[in-house]
Tab-separated table of C-alpha atoms and ligand atoms in Angstrom:
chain	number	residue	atom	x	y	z
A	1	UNK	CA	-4.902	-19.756	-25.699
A	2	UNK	CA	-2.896	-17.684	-23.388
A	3	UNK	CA	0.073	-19.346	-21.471
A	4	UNK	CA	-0.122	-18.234	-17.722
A	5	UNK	CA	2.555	-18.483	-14.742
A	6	UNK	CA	0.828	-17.389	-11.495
A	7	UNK	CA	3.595	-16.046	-8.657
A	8	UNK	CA	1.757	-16.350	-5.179
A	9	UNK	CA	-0.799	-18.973	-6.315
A	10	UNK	CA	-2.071	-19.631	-2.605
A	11	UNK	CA	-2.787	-16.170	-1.848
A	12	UNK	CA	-6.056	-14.090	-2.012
A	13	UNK	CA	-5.658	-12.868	-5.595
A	14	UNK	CA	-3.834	-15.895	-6.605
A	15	UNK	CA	-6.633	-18.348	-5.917
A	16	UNK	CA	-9.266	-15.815	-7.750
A	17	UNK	CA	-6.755	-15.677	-10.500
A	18	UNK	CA	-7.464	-19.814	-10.903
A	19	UNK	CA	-10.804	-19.356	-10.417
A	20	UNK	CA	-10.867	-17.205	-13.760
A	21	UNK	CA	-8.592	-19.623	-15.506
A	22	UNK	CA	-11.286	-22.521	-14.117
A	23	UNK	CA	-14.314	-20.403	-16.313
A	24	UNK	CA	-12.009	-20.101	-19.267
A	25	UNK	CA	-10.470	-23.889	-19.932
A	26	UNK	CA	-10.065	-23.134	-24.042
A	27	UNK	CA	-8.671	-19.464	-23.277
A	28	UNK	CA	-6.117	-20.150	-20.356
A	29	UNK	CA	-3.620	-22.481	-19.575
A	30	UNK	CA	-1.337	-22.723	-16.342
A	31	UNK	CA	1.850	-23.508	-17.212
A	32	UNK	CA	3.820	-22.729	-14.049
A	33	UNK	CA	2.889	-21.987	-10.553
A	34	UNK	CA	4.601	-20.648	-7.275
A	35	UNK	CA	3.324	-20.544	-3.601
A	36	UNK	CA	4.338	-19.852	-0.192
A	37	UNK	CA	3.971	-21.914	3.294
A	38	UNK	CA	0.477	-23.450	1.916
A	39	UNK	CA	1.949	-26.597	0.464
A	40	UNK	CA	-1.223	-28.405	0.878
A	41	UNK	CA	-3.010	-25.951	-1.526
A	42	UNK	CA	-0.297	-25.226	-4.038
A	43	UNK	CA	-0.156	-29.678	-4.070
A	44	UNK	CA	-3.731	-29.296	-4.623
A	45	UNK	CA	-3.320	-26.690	-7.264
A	46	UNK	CA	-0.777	-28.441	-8.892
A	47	UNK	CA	-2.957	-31.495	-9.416
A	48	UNK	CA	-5.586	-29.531	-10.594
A	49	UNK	CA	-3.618	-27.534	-13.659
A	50	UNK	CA	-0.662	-29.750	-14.115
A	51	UNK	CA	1.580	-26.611	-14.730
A	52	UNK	CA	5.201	-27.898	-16.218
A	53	UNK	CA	7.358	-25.133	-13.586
A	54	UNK	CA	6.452	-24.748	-10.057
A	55	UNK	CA	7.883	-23.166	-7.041
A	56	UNK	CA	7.085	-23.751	-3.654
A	57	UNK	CA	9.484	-21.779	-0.951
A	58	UNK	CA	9.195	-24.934	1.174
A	59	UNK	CA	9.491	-28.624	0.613
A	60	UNK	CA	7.062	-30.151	-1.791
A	61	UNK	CA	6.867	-33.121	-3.374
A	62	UNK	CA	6.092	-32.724	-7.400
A	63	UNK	CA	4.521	-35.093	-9.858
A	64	UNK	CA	6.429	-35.939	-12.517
A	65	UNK	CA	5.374	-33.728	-14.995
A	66	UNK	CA	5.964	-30.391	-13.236
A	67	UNK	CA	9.871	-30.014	-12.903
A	68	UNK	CA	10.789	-27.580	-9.886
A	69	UNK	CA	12.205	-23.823	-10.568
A	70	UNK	CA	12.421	-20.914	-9.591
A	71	UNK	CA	9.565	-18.308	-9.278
A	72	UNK	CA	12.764	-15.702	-11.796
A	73	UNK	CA	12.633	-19.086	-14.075
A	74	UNK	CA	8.931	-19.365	-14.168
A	75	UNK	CA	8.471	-15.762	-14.844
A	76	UNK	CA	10.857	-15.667	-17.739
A	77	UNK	CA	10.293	-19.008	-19.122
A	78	UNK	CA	9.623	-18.829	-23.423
A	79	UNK	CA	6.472	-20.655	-23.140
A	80	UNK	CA	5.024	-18.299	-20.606
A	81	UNK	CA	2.481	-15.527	-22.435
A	82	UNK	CA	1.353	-13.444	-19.110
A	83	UNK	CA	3.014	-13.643	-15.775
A	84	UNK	CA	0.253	-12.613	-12.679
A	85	UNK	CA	2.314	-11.586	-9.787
A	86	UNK	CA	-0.316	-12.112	-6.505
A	87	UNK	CA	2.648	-12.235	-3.991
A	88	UNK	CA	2.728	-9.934	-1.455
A	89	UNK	CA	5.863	-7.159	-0.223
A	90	UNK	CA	9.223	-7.794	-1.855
A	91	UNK	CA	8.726	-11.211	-2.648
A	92	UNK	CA	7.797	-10.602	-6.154
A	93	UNK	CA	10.545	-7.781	-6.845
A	94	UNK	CA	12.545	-10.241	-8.141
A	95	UNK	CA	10.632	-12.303	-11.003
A	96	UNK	CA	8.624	-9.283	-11.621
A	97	UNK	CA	12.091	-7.655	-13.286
A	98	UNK	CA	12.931	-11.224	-14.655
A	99	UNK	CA	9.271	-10.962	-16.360
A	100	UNK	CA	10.044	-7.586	-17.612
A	101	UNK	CA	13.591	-8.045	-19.091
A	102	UNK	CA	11.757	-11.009	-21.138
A	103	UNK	CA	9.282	-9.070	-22.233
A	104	UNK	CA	6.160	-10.593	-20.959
A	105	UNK	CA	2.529	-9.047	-20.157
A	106	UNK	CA	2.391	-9.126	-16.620
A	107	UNK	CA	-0.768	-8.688	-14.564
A	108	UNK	CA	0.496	-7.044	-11.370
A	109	UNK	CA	-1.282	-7.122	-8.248
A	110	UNK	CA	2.075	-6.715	-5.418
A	111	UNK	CA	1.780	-2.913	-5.517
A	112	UNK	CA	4.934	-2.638	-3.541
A	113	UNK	CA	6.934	-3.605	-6.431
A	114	UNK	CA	6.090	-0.406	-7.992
A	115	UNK	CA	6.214	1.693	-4.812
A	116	UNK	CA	9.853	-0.219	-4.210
A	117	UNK	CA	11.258	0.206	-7.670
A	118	UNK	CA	8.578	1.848	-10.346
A	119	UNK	CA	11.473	3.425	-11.833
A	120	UNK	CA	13.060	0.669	-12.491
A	121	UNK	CA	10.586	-1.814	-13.474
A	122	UNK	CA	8.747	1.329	-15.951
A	123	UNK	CA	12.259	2.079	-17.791
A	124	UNK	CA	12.773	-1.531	-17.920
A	125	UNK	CA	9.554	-2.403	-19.063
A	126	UNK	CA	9.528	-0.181	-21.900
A	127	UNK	CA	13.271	-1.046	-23.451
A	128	UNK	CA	12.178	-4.555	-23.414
A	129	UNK	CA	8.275	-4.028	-24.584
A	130	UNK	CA	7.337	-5.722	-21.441
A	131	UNK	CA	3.383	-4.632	-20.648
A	132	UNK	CA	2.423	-3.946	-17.035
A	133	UNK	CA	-1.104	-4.259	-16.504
A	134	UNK	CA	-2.792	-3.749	-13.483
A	135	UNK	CA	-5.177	-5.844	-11.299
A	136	UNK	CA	-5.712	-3.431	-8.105
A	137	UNK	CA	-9.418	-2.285	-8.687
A	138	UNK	CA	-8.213	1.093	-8.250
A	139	UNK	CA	-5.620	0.716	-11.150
A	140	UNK	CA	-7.370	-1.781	-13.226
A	141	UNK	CA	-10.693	1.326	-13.127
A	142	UNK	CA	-8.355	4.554	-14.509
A	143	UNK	CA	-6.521	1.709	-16.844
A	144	UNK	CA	-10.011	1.347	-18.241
A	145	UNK	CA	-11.032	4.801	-18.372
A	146	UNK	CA	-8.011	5.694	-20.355
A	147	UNK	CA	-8.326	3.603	-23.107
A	148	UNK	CA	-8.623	5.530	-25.641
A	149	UNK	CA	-7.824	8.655	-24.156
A	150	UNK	CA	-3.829	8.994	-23.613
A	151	UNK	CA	-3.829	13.009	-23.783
A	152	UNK	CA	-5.812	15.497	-22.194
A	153	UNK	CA	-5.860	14.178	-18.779
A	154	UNK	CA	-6.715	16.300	-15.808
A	155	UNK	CA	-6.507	14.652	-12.824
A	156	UNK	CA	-7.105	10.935	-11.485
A	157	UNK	CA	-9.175	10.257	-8.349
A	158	UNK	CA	-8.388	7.311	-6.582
A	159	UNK	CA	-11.433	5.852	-3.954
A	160	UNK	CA	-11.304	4.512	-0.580
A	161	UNK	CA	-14.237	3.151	1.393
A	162	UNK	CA	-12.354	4.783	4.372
A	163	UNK	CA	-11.682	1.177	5.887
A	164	UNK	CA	-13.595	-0.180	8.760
A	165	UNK	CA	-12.292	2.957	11.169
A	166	UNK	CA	-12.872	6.363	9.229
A	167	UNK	CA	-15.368	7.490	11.698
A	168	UNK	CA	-12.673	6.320	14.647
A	169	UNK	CA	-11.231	9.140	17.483
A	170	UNK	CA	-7.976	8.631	17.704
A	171	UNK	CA	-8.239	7.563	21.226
A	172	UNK	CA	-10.805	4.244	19.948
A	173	UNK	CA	-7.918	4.132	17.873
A	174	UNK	CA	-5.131	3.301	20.058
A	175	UNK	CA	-7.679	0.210	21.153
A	176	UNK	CA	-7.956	-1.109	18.219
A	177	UNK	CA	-7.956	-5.181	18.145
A	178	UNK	CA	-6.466	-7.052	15.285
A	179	UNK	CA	-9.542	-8.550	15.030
A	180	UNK	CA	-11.344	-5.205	14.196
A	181	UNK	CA	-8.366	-4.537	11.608
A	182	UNK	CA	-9.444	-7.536	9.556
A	183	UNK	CA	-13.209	-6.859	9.120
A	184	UNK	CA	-12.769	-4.609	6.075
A	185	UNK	CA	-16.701	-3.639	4.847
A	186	UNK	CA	-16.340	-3.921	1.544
A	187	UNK	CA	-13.346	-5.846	0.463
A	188	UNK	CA	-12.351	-9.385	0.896
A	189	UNK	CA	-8.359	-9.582	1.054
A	190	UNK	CA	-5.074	-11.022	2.250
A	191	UNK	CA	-4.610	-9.600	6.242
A	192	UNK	CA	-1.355	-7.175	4.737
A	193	UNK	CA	-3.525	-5.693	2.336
A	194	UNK	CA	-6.172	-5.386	5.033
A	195	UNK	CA	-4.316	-4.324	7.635
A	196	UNK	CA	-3.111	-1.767	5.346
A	197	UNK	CA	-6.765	-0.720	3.830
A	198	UNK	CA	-7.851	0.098	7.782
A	199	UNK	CA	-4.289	2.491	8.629
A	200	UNK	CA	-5.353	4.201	5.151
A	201	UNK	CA	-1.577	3.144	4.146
A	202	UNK	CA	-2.691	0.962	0.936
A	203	UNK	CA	-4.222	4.404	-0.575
A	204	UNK	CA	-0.935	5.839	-0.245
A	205	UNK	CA	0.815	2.797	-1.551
A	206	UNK	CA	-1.813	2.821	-4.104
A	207	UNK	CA	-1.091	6.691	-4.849
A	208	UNK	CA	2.599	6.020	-5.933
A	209	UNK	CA	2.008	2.959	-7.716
A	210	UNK	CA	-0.721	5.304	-9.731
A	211	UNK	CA	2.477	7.834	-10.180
A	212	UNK	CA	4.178	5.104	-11.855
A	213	UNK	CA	1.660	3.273	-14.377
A	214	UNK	CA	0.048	6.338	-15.692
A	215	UNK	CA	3.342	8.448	-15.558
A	216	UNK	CA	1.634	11.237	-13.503
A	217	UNK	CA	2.945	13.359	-11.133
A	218	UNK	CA	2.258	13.079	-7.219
A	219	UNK	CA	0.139	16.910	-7.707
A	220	UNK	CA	-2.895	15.329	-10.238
A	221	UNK	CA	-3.745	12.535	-8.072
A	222	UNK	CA	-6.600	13.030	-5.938
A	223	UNK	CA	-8.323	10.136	-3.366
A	224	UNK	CA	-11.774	10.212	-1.921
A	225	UNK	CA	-13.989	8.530	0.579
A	226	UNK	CA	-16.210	6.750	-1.558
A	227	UNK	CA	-17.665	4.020	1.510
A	228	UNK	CA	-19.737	1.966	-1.083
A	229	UNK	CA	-16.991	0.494	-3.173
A	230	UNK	CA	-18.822	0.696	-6.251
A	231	UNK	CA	-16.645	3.612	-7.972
A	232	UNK	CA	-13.449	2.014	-8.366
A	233	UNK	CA	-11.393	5.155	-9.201
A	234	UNK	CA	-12.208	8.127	-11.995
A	235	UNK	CA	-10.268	10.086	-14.840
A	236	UNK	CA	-11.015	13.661	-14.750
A	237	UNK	CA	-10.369	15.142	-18.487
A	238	UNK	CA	-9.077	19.249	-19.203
A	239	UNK	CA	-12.771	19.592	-20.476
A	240	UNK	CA	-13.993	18.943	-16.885
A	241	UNK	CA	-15.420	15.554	-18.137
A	242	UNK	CA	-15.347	12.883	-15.648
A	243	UNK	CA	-14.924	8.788	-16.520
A	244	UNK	CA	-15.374	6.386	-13.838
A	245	UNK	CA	-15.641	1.979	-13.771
A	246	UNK	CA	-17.866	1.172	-11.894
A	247	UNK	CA	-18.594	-2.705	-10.511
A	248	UNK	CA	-19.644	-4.799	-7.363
A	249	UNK	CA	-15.933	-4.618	-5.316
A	250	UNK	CA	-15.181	-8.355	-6.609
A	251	UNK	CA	-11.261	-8.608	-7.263
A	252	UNK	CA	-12.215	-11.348	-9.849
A	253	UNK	CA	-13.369	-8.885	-12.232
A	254	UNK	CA	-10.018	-6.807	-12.832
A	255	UNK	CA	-7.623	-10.200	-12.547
A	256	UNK	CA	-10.082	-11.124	-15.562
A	257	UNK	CA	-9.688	-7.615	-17.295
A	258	UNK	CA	-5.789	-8.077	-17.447
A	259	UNK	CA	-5.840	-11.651	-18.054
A	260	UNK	CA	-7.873	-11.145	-21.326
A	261	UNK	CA	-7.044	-7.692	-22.243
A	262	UNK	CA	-7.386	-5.952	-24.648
A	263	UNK	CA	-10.776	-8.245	-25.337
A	264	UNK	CA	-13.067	-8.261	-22.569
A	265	UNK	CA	-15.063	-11.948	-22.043
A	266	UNK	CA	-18.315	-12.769	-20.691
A	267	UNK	CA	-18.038	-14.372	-17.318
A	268	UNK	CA	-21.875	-15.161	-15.609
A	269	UNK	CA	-20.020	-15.544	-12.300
A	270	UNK	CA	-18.976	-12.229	-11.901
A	271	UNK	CA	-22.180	-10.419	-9.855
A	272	UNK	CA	-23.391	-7.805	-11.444
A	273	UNK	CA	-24.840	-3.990	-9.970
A	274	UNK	CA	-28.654	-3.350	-10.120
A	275	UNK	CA	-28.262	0.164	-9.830
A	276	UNK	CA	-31.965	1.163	-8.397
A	277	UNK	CA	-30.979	-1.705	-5.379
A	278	UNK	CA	-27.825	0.940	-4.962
A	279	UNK	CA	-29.728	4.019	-4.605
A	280	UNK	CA	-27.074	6.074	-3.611
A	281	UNK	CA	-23.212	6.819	-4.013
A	282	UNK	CA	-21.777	8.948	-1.802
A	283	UNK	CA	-18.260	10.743	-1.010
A	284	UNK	CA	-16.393	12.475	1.238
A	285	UNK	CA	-13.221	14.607	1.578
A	286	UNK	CA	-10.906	12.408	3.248
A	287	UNK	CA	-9.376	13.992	6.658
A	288	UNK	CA	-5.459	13.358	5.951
A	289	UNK	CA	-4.948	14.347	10.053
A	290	UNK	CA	-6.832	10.939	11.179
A	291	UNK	CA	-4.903	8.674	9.503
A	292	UNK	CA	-1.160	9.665	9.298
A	293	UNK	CA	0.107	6.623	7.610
A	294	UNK	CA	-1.821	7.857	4.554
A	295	UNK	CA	0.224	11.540	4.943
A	296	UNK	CA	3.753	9.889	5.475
A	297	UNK	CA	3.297	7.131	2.079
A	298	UNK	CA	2.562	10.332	-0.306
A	299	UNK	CA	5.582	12.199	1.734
A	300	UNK	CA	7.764	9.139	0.555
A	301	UNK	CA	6.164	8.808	-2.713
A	302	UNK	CA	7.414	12.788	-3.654
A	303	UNK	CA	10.954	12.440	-2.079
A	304	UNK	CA	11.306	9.677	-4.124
A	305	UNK	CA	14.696	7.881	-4.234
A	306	UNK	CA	14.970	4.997	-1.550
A	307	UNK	CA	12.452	6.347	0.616
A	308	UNK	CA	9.508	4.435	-1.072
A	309	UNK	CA	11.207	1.264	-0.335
A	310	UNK	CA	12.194	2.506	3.456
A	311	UNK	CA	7.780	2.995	4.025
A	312	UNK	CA	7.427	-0.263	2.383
A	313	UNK	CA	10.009	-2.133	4.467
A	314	UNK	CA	8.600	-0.572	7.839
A	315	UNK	CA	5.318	-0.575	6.609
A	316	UNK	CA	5.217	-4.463	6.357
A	317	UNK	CA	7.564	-5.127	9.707
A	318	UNK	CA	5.279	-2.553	11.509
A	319	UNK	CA	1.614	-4.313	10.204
A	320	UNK	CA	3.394	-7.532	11.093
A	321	UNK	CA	4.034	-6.775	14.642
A	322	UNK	CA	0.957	-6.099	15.203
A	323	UNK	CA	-0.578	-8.793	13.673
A	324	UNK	CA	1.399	-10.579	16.262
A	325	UNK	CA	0.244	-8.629	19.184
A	326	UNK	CA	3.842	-6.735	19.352
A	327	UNK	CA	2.445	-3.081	18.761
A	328	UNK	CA	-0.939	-1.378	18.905
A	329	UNK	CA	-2.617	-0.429	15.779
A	330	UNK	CA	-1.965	3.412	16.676
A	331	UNK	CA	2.071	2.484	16.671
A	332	UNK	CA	1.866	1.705	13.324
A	333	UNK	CA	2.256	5.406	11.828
A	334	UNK	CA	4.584	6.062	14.801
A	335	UNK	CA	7.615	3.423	14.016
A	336	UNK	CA	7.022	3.950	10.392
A	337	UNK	CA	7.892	7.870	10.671
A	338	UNK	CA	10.713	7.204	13.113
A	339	UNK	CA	12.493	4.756	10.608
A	340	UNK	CA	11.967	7.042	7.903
A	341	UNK	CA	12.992	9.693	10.066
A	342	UNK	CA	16.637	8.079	10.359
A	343	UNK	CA	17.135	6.986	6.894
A	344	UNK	CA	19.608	8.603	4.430
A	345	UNK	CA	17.587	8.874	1.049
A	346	UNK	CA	19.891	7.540	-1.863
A	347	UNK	CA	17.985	9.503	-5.405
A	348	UNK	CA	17.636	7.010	-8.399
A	349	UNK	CA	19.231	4.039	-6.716
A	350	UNK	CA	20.011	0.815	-8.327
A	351	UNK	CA	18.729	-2.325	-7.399
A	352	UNK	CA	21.287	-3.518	-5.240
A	353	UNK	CA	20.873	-0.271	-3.083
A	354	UNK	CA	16.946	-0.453	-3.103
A	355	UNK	CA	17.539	-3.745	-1.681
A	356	UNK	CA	19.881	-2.663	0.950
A	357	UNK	CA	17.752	0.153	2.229
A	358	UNK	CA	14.844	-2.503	2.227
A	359	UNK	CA	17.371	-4.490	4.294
A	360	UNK	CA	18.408	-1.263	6.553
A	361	UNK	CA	14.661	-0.740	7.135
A	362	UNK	CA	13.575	-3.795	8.489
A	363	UNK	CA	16.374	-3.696	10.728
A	364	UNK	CA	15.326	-0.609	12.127
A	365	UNK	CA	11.391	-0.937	12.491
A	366	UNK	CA	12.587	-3.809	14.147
A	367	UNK	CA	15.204	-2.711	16.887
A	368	UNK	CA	12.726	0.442	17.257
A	369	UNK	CA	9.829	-1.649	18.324
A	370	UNK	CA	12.441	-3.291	20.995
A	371	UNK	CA	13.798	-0.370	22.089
A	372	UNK	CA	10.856	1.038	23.250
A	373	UNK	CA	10.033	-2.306	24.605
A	374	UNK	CA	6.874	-2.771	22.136
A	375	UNK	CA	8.136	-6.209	22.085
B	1	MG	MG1	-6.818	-1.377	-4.267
């Protein structure tokens, strides 16, 4: 039995995260649970799993067994076995380092943790024997191709369907609704994430946060167009061999790889690929020029330092504006590159100044939007 605290229990890969703990009763047990604005839910899921810790970042009334804390306590608490960190942005920085510095396995879906602070959170990790194990399909398929197989590594190729406008001009672009943005073919998701999979921006969040896990430089990591969403990623080994995972794009499957890893459990729920119904995979070299927010996250990723965190920052004010009809999809790269164009990179930076350039970067997406009266 495995002792679980879920961070961002509400969200996408939160509830999918219960859903695997609901197929596994005598393998998994929720003992704490933290959500955001969807009080009625996280009530709901409190009922459900009685967890003893929860936090809810507005006011909710607990039952008597769960005693309120917060999401640093949950994540560090001695009872806890695995912490699953499903929040989304910065959110998570936090009790993801409290997780670490106790030494827990922690299945990590909020890739901007990593792209925020990898160094930190990898150096961490290993002084305190904390595991990080992935649950983005992308990470969660070279995870799985590596076992085993620690040396000899060539490459890694991370996918992409392309999102919903590969095919786009950049002029169909600029018209883009948010509507549109949130009709991604293949996935389902959160709208950041989403958002994010259609300005190509994820990939290159998903590119640094590949940098980090599998402690490979920004020059062996390759992505291509891969619409289908069957390849999940690939390993590419010095003999020229080639390892892929491939599975129906169904987030369940790697939240149930890290929850039960290293053993890997029989789940009937999770759909599985008839192969001759597939036909045909295909892929394409991806056209960096069409989708600049792709080009300006692996910039940031190989200046390293505080710019990481600057793209982050922007990258979530930016998707947020226009979410909320403040900006046009094709402003998205634009702000982005003009608040990393102003910042002042700090290399290896603590935490306190990752945090203030996070700060500093908000700030500026912001007042850029304004001045040039996007808002
Ligand atoms: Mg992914």
């Amino acid at each position: 039995m495995k002792n679980l605290a879920i961070l961002g229990s509400t969200g996408s890969i939160g509830k999918q995260t219960l859903d695997i703990v609901r197929s596994f009763p005598d393998k998994f047990r929720v003992v704490g649970l933290a959500g955001g604005k969807n009080t009625d839910l996280l009530a709901e899921q409190i009922s459900e799993f009685q967890p003893r810790l929860a936090y809810s970042s507005l006011k909710l009334t607990l039952p008597g067994k769960t005693r309120f804390s917060s999401m640093e306590e949950i994540a560090s608490h001695p009872e806890v076995d695995l912490v699953a960190i499903a929040t989304t942005g910065k959110t998570g920085l936090s009790p993801t380092l409290a997780a670490v510095r106790a030494g827990k396995s922690i299945a990590l879906a909020n890739k901007e943790i990593l792209v925020m602070a990898g160094e930190i959170i990898i150096t961490e990790a290993k002084q305190h024997r904390a595991k990080i194990l992935p649950i983005d399909s992308e990470h969660s398929a070279i995870w799985q191709c590596l076992r085993g197989e620690r040396v000899g590594v060539a490459r890694l190729i991370l996918t992409t369907s392309g999102g919903p406008f590969y095919h786009y001009s950049p002029s169909q672009l600029v018209r883009v609704t948010v509507e549109e943005s949130l009709q991604h073919p293949t996935w389902k998701m959160g709208k950041k994430v989403t958002v994010d999979s259609a300005t190509l921006m994820n990939k290159g969040l998903e590119t640094i946060e590949a940098h980090w896990l599998f402690a490979i430089s920004f020059e062996k990591i390759e992505i291509i167009i891969h619409p289908q969403s069957i390849i999940h990623s690939l390993v590419e080994f010095v003999d020229g061999s080639l390892k892929a995972q491939l599975s129906f794009p169904d987030m369940r499957l790697p939240i149930q790889y890290a929850l039960s890893y290293p053993k890997r459990l029989s789940n009937s729920t999770l759909p599985r690929i008839d192969l001759a119904k597939i036909k045909s995979l295909t892929f394409e070299t991806i056209d960096y020029a069409r989708f600049p927010c792709l080009e300006l996250a692996l910039d940031a990723g190989k200046k390293g330092g505080t710019y990481p965190t600057v793209l982050c920052a922007a990258d979530e004010i930016a998707t947020e504006l226009f979410l909320t009809r403040h900006i046009r999809f094709s402003d998205i790269p634009t702000i982005i590159a003009e608040t990393i164009g102003l910042h002042h990179g700090i290399a290896n930076p603590t935490l306190d100044e990752i945090l203030a350039a996070d700060a500093w970067a908000r700030e500026t997406t912001l007042k850029l939007a304004k001045r040039e009266s996007l808002c």
